[in-house]
Every structure is written in structure tokens, then in C-alpha cells.
PDB file of C-alpha atoms in Angstrom:
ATOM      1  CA  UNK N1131      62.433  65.101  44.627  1.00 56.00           C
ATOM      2  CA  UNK N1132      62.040  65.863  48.340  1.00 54.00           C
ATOM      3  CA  UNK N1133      61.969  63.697  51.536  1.00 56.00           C
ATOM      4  CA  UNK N1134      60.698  64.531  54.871  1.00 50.00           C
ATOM      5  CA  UNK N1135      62.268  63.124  57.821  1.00 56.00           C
ATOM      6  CA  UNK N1136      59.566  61.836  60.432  1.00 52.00           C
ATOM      7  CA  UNK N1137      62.426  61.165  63.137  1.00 49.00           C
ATOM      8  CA  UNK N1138      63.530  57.395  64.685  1.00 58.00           C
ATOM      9  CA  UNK N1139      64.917  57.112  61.071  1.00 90.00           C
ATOM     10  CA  UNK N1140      61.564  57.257  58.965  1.00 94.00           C
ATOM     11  CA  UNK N1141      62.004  58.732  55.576  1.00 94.00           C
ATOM     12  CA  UNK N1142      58.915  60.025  53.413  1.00 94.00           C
ATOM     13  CA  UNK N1143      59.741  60.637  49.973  1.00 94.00           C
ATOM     14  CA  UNK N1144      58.162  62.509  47.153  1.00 92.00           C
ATOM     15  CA  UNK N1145      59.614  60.718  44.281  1.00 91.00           C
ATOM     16  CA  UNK N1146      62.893  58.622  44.694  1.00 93.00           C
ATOM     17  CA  UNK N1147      66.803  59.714  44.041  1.00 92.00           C
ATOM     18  CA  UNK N1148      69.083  57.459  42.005  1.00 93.00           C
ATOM     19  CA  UNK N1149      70.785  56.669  45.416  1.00 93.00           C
ATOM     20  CA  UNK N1150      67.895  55.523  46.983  1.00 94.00           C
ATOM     21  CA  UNK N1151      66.746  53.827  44.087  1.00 94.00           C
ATOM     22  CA  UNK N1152      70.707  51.921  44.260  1.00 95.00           C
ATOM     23  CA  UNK N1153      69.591  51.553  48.076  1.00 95.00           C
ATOM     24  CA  UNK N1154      66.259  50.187  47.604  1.00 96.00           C
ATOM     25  CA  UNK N1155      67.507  47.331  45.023  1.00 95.00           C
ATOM     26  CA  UNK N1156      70.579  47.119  47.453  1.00 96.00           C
ATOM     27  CA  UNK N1157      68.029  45.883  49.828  1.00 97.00           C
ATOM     28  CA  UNK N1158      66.189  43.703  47.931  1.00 95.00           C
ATOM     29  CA  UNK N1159      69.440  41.469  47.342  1.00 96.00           C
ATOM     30  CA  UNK N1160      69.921  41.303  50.656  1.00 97.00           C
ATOM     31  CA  UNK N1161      66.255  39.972  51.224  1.00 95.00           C
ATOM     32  CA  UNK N1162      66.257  37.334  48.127  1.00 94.00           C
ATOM     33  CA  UNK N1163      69.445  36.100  49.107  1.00 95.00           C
ATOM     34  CA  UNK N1164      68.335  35.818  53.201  1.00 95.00           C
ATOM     35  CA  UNK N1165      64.705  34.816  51.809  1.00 93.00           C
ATOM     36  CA  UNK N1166      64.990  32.750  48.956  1.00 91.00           C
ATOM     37  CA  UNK N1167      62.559  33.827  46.633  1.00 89.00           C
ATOM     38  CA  UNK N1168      62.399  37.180  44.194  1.00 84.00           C
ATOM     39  CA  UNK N1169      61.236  40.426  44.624  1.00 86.00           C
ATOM     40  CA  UNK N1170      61.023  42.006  41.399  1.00 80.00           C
ATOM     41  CA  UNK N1171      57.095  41.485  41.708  1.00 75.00           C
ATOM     42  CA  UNK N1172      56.920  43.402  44.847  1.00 78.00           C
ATOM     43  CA  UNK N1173      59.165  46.231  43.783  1.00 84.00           C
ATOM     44  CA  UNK N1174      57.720  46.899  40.677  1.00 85.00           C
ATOM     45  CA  UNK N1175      61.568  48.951  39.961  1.00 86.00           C
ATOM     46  CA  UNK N1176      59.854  50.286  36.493  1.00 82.00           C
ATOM     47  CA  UNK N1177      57.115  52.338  38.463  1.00 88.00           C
ATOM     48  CA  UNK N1178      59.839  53.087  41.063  1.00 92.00           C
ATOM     49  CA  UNK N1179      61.776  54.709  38.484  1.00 89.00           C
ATOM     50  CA  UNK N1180      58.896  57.381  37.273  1.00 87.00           C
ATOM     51  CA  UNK N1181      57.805  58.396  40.594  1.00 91.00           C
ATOM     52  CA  UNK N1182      56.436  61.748  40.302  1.00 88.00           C
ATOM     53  CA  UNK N1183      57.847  64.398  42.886  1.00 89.00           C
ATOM     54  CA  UNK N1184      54.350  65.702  43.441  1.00 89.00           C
ATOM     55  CA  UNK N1185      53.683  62.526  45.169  1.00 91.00           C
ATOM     56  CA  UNK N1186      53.950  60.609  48.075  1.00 95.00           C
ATOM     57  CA  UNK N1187      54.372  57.089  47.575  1.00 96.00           C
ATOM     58  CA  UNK N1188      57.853  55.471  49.254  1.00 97.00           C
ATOM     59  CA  UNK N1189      58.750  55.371  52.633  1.00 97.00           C
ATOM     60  CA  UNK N1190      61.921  54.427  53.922  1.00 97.00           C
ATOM     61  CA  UNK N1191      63.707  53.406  57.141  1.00 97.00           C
ATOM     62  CA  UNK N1192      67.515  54.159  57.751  1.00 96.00           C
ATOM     63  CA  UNK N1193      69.183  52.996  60.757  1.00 93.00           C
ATOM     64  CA  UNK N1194      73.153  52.691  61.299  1.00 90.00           C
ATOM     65  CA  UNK N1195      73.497  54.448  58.305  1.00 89.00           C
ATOM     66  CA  UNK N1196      72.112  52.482  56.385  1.00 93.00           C
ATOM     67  CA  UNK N1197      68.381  51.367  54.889  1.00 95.00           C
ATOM     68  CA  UNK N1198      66.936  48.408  56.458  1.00 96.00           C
ATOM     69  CA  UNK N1199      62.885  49.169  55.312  1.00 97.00           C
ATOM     70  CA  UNK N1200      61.070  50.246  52.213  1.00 97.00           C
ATOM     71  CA  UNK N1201      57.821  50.505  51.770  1.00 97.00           C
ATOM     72  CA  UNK N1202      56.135  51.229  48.404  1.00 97.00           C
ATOM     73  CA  UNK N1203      52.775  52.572  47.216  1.00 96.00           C
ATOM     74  CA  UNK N1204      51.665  51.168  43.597  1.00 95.00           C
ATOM     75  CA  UNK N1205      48.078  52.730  41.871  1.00 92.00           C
ATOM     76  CA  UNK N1206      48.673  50.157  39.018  1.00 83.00           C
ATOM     77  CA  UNK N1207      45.637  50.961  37.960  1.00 79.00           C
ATOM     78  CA  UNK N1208      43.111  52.904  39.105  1.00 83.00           C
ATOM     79  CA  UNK N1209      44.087  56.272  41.871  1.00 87.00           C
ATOM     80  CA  UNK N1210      41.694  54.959  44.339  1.00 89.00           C
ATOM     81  CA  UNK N1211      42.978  51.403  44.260  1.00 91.00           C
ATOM     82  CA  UNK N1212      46.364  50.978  45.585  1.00 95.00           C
ATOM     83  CA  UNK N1213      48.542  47.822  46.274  1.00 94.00           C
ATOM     84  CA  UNK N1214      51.450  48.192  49.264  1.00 94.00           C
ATOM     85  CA  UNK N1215      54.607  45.801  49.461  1.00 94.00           C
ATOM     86  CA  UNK N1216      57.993  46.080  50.822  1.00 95.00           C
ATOM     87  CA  UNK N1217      60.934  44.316  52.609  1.00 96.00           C
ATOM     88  CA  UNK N1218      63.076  44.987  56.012  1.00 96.00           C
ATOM     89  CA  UNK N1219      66.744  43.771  56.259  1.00 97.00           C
ATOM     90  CA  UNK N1220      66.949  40.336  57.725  1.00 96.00           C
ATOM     91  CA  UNK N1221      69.042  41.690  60.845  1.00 97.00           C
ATOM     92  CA  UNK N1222      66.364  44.399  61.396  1.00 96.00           C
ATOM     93  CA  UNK N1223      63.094  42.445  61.402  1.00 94.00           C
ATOM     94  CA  UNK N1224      60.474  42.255  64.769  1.00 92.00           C
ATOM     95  CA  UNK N1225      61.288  45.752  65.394  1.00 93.00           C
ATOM     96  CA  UNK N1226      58.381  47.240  64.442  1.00 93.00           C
ATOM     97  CA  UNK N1227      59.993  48.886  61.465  1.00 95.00           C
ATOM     98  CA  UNK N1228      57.654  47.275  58.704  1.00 95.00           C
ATOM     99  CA  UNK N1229      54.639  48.742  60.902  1.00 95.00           C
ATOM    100  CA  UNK N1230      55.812  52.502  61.332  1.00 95.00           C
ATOM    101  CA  UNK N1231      56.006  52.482  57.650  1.00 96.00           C
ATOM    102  CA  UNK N1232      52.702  50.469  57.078  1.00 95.00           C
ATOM    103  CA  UNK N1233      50.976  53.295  59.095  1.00 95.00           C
ATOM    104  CA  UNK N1234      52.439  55.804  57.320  1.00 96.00           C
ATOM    105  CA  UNK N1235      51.423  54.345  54.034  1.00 96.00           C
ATOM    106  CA  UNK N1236      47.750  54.031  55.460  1.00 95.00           C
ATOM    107  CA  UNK N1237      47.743  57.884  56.732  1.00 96.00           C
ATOM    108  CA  UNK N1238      48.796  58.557  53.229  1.00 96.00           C
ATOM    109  CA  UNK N1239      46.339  56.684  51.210  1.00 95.00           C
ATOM    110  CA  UNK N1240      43.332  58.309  53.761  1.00 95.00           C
ATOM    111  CA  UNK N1241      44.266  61.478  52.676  1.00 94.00           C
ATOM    112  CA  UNK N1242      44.254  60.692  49.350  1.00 94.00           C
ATOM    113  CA  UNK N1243      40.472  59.202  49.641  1.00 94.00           C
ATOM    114  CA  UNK N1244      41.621  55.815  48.821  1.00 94.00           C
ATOM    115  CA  UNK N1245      38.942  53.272  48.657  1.00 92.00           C
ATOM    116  CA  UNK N1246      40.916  49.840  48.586  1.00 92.00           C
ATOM    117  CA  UNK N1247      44.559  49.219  50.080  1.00 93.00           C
ATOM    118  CA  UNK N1248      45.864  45.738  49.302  1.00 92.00           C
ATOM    119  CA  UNK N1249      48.722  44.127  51.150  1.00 92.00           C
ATOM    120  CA  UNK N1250      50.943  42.053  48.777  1.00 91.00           C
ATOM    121  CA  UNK N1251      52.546  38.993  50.677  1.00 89.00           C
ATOM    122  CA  UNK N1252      54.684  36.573  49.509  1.00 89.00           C
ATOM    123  CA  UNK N1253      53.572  32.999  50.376  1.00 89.00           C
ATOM    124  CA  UNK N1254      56.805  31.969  51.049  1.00 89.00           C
ATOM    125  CA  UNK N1255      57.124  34.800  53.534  1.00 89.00           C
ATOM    126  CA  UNK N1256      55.568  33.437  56.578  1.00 84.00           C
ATOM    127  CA  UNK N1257      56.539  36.601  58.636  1.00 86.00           C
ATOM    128  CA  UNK N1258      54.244  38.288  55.976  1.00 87.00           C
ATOM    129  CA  UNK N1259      51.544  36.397  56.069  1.00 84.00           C
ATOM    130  CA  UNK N1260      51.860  37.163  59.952  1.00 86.00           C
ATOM    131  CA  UNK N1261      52.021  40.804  59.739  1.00 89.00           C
ATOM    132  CA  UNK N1262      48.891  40.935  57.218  1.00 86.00           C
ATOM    133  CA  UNK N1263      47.073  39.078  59.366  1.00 82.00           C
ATOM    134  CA  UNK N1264      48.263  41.137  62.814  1.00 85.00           C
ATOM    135  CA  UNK N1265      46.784  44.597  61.222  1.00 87.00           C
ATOM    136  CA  UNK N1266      43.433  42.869  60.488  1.00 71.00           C
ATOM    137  CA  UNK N1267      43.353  42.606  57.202  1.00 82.00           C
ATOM    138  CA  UNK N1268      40.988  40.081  55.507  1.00 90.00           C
ATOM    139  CA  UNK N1269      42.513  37.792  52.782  1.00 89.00           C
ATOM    140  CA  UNK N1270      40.952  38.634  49.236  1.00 87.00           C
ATOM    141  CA  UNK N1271      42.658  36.509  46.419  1.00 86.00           C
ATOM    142  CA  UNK N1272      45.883  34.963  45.208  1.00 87.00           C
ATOM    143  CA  UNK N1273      48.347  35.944  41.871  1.00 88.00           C
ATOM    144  CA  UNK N1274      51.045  33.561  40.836  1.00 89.00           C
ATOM    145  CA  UNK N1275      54.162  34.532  38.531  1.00 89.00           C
ATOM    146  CA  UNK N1276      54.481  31.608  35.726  1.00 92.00           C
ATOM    147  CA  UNK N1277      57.647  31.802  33.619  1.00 92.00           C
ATOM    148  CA  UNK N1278      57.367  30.115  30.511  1.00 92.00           C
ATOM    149  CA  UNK N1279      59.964  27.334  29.627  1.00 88.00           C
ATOM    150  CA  UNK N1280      60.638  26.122  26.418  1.00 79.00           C
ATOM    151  CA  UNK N1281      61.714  22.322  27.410  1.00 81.00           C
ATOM    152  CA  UNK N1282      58.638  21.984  29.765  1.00 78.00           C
ATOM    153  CA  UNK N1283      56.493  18.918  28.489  1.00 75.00           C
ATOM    154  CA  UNK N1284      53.253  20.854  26.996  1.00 75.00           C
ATOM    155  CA  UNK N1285      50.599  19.371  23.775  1.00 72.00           C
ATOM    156  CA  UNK N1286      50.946  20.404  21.340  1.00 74.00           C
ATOM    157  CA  UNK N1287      47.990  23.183  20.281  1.00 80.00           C
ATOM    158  CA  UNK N1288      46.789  22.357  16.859  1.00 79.00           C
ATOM    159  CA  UNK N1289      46.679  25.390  14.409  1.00 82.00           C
ATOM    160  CA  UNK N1290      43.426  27.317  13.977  1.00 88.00           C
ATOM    161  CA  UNK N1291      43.380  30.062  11.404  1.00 90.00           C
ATOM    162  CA  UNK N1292      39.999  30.973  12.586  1.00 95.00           C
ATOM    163  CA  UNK N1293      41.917  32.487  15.612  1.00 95.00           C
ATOM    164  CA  UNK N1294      44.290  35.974  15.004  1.00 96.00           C
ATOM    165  CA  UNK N1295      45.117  38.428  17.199  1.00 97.00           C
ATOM    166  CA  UNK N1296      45.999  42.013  16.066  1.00 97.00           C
ATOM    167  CA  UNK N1297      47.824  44.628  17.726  1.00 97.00           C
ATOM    168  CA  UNK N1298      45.281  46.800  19.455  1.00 98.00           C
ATOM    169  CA  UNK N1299      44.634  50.386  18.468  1.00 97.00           C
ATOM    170  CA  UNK N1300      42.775  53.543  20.253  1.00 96.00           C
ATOM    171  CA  UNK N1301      39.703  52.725  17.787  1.00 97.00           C
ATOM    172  CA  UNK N1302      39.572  48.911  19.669  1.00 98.00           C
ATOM    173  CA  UNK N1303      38.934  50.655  23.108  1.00 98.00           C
ATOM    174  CA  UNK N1304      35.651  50.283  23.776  1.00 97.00           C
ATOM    175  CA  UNK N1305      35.948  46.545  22.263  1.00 98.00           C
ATOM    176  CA  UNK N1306      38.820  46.202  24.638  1.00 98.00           C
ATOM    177  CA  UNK N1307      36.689  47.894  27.887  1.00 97.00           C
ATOM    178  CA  UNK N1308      33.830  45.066  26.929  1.00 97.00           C
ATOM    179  CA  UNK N1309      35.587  41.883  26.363  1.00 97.00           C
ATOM    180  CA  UNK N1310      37.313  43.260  29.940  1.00 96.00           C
ATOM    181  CA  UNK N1311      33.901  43.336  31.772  1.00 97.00           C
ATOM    182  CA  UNK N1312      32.996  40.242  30.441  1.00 96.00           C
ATOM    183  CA  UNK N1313      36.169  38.184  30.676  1.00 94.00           C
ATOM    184  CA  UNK N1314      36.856  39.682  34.140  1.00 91.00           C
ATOM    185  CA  UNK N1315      33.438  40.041  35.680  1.00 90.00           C
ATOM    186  CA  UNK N1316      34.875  43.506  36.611  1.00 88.00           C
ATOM    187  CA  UNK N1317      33.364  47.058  36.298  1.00 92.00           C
ATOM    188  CA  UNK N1318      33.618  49.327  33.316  1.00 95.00           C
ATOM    189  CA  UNK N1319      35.194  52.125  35.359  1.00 92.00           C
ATOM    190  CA  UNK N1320      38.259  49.393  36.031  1.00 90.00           C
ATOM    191  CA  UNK N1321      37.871  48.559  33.266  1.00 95.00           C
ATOM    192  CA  UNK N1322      38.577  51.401  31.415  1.00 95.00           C
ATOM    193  CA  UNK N1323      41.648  52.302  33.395  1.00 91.00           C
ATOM    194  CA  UNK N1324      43.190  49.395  32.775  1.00 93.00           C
ATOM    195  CA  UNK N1325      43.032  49.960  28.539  1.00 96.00           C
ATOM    196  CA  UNK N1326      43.804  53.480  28.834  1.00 95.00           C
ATOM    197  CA  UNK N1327      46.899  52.632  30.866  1.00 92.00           C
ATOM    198  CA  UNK N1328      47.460  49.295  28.606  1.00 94.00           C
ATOM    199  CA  UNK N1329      46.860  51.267  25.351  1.00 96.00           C
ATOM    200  CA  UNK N1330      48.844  54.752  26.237  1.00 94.00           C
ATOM    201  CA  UNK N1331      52.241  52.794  27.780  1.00 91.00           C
ATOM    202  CA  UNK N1332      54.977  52.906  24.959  1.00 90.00           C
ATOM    203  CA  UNK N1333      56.191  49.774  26.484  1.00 90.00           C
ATOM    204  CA  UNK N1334      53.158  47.708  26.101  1.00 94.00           C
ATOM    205  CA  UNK N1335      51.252  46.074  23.309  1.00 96.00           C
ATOM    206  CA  UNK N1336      47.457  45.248  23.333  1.00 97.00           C
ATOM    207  CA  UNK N1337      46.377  42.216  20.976  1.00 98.00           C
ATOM    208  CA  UNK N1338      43.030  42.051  20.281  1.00 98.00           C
ATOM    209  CA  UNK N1339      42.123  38.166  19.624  1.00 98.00           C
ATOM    210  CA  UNK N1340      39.107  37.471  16.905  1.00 97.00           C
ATOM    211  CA  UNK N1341      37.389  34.078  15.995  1.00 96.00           C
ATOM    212  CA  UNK N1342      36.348  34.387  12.553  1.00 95.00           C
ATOM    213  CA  UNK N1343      36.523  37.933  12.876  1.00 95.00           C
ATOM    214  CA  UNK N1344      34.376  38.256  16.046  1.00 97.00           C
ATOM    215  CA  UNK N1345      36.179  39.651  19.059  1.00 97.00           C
ATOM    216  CA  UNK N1346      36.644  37.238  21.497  1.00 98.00           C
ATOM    217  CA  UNK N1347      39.624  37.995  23.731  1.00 97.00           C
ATOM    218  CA  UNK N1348      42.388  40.630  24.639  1.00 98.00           C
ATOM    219  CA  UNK N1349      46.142  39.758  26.080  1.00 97.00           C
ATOM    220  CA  UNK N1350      48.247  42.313  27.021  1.00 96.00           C
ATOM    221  CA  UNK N1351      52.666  42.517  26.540  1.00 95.00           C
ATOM    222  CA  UNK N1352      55.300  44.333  28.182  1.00 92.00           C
ATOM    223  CA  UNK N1353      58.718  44.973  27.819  1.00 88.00           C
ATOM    224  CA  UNK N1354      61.427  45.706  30.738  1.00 80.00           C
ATOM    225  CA  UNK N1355      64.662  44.873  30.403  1.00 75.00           C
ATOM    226  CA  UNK N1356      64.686  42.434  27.391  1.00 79.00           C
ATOM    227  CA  UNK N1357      62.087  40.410  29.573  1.00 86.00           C
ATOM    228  CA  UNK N1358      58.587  40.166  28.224  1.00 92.00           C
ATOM    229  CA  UNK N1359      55.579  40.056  30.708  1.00 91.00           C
ATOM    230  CA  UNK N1360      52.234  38.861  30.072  1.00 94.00           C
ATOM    231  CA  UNK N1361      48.910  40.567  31.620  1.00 91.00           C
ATOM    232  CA  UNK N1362      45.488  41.679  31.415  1.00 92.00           C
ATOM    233  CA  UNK N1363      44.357  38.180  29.481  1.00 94.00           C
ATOM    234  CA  UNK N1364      41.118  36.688  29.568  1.00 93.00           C
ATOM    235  CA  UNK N1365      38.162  35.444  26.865  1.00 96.00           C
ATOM    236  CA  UNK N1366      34.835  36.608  27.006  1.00 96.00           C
ATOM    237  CA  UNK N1367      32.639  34.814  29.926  1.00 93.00           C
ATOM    238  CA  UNK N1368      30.256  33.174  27.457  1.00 92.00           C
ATOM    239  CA  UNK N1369      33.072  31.605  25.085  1.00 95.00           C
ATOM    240  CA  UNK N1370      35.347  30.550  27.999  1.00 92.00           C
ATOM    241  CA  UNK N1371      36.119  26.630  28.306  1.00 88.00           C
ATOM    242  CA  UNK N1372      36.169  25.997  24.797  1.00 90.00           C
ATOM    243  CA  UNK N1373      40.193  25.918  24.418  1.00 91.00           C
ATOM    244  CA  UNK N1374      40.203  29.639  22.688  1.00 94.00           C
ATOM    245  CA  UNK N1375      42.222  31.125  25.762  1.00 92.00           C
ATOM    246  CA  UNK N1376      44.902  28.541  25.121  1.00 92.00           C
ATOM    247  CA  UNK N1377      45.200  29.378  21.708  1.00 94.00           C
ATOM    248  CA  UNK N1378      45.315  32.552  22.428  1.00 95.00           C
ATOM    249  CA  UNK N1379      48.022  32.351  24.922  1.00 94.00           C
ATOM    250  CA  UNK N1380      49.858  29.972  22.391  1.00 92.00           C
ATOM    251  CA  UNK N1381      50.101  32.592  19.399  1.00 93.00           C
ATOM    252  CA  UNK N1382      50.984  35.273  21.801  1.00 94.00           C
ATOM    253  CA  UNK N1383      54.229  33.056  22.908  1.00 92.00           C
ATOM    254  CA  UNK N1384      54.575  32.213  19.297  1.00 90.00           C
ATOM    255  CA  UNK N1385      55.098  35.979  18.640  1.00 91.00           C
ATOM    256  CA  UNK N1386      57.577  36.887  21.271  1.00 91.00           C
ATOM    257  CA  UNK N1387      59.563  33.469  20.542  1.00 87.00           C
ATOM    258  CA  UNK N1388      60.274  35.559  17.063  1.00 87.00           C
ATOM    259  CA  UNK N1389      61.399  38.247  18.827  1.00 83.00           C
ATOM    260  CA  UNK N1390      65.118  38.940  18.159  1.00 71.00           C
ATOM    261  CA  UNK N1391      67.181  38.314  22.034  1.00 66.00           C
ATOM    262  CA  UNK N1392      64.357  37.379  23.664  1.00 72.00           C
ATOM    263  CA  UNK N1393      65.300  37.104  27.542  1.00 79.00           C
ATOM    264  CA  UNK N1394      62.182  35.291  28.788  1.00 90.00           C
ATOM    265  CA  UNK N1395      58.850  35.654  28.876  1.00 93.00           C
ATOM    266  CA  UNK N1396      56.962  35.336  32.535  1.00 92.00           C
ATOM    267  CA  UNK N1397      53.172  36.011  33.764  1.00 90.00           C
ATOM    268  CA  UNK N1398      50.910  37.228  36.779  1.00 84.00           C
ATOM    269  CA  UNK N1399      47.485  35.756  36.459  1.00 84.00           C
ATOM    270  CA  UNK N1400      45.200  35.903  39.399  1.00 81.00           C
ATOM    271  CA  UNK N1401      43.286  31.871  39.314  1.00 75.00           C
ATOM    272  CA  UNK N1402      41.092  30.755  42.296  1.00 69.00           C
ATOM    273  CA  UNK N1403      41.252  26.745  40.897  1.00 65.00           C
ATOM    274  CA  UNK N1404      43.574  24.680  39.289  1.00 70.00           C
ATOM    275  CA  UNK N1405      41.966  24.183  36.498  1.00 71.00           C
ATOM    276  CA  UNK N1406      42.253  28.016  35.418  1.00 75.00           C
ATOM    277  CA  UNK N1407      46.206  27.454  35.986  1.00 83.00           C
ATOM    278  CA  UNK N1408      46.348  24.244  34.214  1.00 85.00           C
ATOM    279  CA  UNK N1409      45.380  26.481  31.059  1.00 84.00           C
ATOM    280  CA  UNK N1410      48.898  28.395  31.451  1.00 89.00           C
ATOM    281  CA  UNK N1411      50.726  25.513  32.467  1.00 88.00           C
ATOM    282  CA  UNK N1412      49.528  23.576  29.721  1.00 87.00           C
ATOM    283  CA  UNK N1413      51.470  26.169  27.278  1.00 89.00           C
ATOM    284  CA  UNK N1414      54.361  25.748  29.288  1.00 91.00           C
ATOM    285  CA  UNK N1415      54.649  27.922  32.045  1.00 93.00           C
ATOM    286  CA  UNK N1416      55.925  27.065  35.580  1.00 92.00           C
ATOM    287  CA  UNK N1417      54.883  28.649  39.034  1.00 90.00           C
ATOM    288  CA  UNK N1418      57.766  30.406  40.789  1.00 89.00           C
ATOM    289  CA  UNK N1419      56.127  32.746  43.106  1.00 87.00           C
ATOM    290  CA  UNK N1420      52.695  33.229  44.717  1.00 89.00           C
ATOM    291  CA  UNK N1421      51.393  36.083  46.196  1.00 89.00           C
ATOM    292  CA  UNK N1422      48.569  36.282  48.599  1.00 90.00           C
ATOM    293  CA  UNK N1423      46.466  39.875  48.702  1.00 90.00           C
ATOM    294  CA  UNK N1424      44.681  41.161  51.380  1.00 92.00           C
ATOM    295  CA  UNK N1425      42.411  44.145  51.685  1.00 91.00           C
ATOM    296  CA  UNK N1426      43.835  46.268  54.596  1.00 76.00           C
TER     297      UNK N1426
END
């Protein structure tokens, strides 16, 4: 782990100490508490916690001996794609510090040959929203966080046994990479990332859903801290609308409910319409964050 010092208190690291790891979550109280709305999403402290010291991704700001900005670079899934959040301390904001670090970010991703930045913003965050739109960056799309509740007023969804999902192996990848393309109208290449990180992570699980033993679906589960978190979920474009996504998102919850000390289970779906988010509220999640993205 190394960190270069670019002077008026800007600190580039190549992967991150335990004390500014303690720091950076330090910081993020502060900002929740002052803000009123979570970070974890943002943060990402998981990836945080692996950084490789080969790389630059995190760049801090440290003024009166103390930090007051972190910025952090996240290739979630693809190298060439990469997502950029952070925070300044309340008593440190219009300063210009989230912008030094925003530009170093962006000098870091050009040399790296990066062919989409996004800006993460909470909505809540109206100085956010402000600072996206001040660096010209062009809104792209919207992800909410749903946490599922177990006394929120849902219908019941009747039993099929036509439906089962079955944990995913390495033989199910290229079922996996085509259910992807067609559920997510995105390209193989993303595609394939996305189940090779899904598939290799010890901490995830990969169900493969099948109606009457036809693959129609994929949902993806992690684990972090006794928490359980939803992802890469969809149904196959042609066989979408017909309540199978809802089933499937039913039996998954069914499955972690029978975990032993189950902490919670949340999701991050990207919708454009409420009908797509009536589909996970209808199974009993709730909205608590949105967050806008925008390609820098």
C-alpha cells in the first residue's frame, strides 16, 4: 500500500490502510448523520477492503488533520466501465474539495483507457445533483435500494412447481451470458463479465430459474455482513410480463428467509417505470434510497 501526496492535502492511494479504511467509514457517519440518508451504496466498504496496491483507485483529502473528502473508483464490472462516488465533511463542503478529487479520478481513469465514467448521486443529495450537473455530465439512468420487509402488505404469490431455481454452476455460463443479453438488452461482452465475476465470488450465489425445465431467468445473492443483497435479476425479454419474475423473486426470498440469523435482505435494481418497481414492491420490498447516474 502506497500513497502519493499531490500537496493542498490531496492524497492518492494505491490500495487503502486499515486507518484510512477506520477514516473513510469515520467519514461516512459524519455525512449520514449531517445528511440523512446511507452510504453503504456509495462506499461499496467490501471492494474498499480488497483494493489491490497495484492500483489506483481512492483519493483522499486531509485538512486540519483530519479527512474531510474521499473519493472512490469502483470497476464493478467490467475494467473499462467505472462508477465514481464519494462524500466531503459537512463543515468542508463549497471548497472545491469534491472537484480536485473528481479531476484526479478523471486523469486516472484516461490513463487507464476508460471508456465510461459514471457519477453516482444520491437523490436526496441536492448538492450532488449540482456538482454532476456543473462538470457536464449528462444524466443516464436511475437505481433504487429496496429492502424487503416482512410486515409490508404484499399478495400472496400462488405456488408453481413448474418454476425452480438451482444454484448456478460454471457449466450454466453460457446459459447465464444469454438469458443476460436477453433479459438486459445488454452486450455479451458485459455480459460475460458480469457471470464470471457473479460465478467466481465465494460470497455470491447464482440461481438459475427454469419453467418446466426451460431456462427462463437468473437472480443473483450476496452475502456481507449477515446482510443478503439481491442483483443481476431479470427474465428473458420474450417471457417478461407474464408474472415469472415475481415468482422468481418470491422463491429467492423464500430461500434466504430459511437462512439461519438472517439480518435482512435489500436490492439495487435499475427500473425506468413504475410498473417494473411495482414487481419488487409487490414481494415486499420498500424504496429507501435512489441514486441517479450520470455519464461524466
Amino acid at each position: 500500500m502506497s500513497t502519493i501526496n499531490n500537496g493542498a492535502g490531496l492524497v492518492i492511494a494505491k490500495g487503502l490502510s486499515e486507518e484510512w479504511l477506520k477514516q473513510i467509514v469515520h467519514l461516512a457517519k459524519i455525512c449520514e448523520a449531517y445528511d440523512e440518508f446511507d452510504l453503504s451504496v456509495n462506499l461499496n466498504v467490501s471492494m474498499l477492503q480488497n483494493r489491490q496496491p497495484e492500483q489506483t483507485n481512492d483519493f483522499l483529502y486531509v485538512q486540519d488533520g483530519q479527512l474531510v473528502g474521499f473519493l472512490g473508483m469502483y470497476a464493478i464490472v467490467s475494467p473499462k466501465e467505472v462508477e465514481i462516488s464519494g462524500m466531503v465533511h459537512p463543515d468542508y463542503r463549497r471548497k472545491g474539495i469534491f472537484r480536485a478529487l473528481y479531476e484526479q479520478a478523471k486523469a486516472e481513469c484516461e490513463k487507464r483507457e476508460v471508456t465510461q465514467i459514471l457519477l453516482v448521486s444520491n437523490r436526496k443529495s441536492k448538492e450532488a445533483s449540482s456538482f454532476a450537473e456543473g462538470v457536464a455530465t449528462t444524466y443516464q439512468f436511475s437505481e433504487y435500494k429496496l429492502d424487503y420487509s416482512a410486515t409490508a402488505h404484499v399478495t400472496a404469490v400462488e405456488s408453481d412447481n413448474r418454476l425452480q431455481l438451482f444454484p448456478a454452476t460454471t457449466n450454466d455460463f453460457q446459459t447465464l451470458v444469454e438469458i443476460g443479453v436477453s433479459g438486459f438488452e445488454d452486450t455479451a461482452e458485459l455480459m460475460t463479465a458480469l457471470v464470471t465475476r457473479n460465478l467466481s465470488e465465494p460470497s455470491f450465489q447464482t440461481y438459475l430459474a427454469q419453467y418446466e425445465s426451460e431456462p427462463v431467468g437468473m437472480i443473483t445473492v450476496s452475502e456481507e455482513d449477515n446482510e443478503f443483497f439481491i442483483s443481476g435479476f431479470c427474465v428473458k425479454k420474450g417471457l417478461q410480463g407474464k408474472g415469472l419474475g415475481r415468482k422468481i423473486l418470491s422463491q429467492t426470498v423464500e430461500i434466504l428467509n430459511q437462512r439461519e440469523h438472517i439480518g435482512g435482505i435489500s436490492l439495487e435494481v435499475a427500473v425506468d417505470n413504475q410498473n417494473a418497481l411495482s414487481l419488487y414492491q409487490s414481494t415486499g420490498f420498500e424504496v429507501v434510497s435512489v441514486y441517479d447516474y450520470y455519464v461524466g
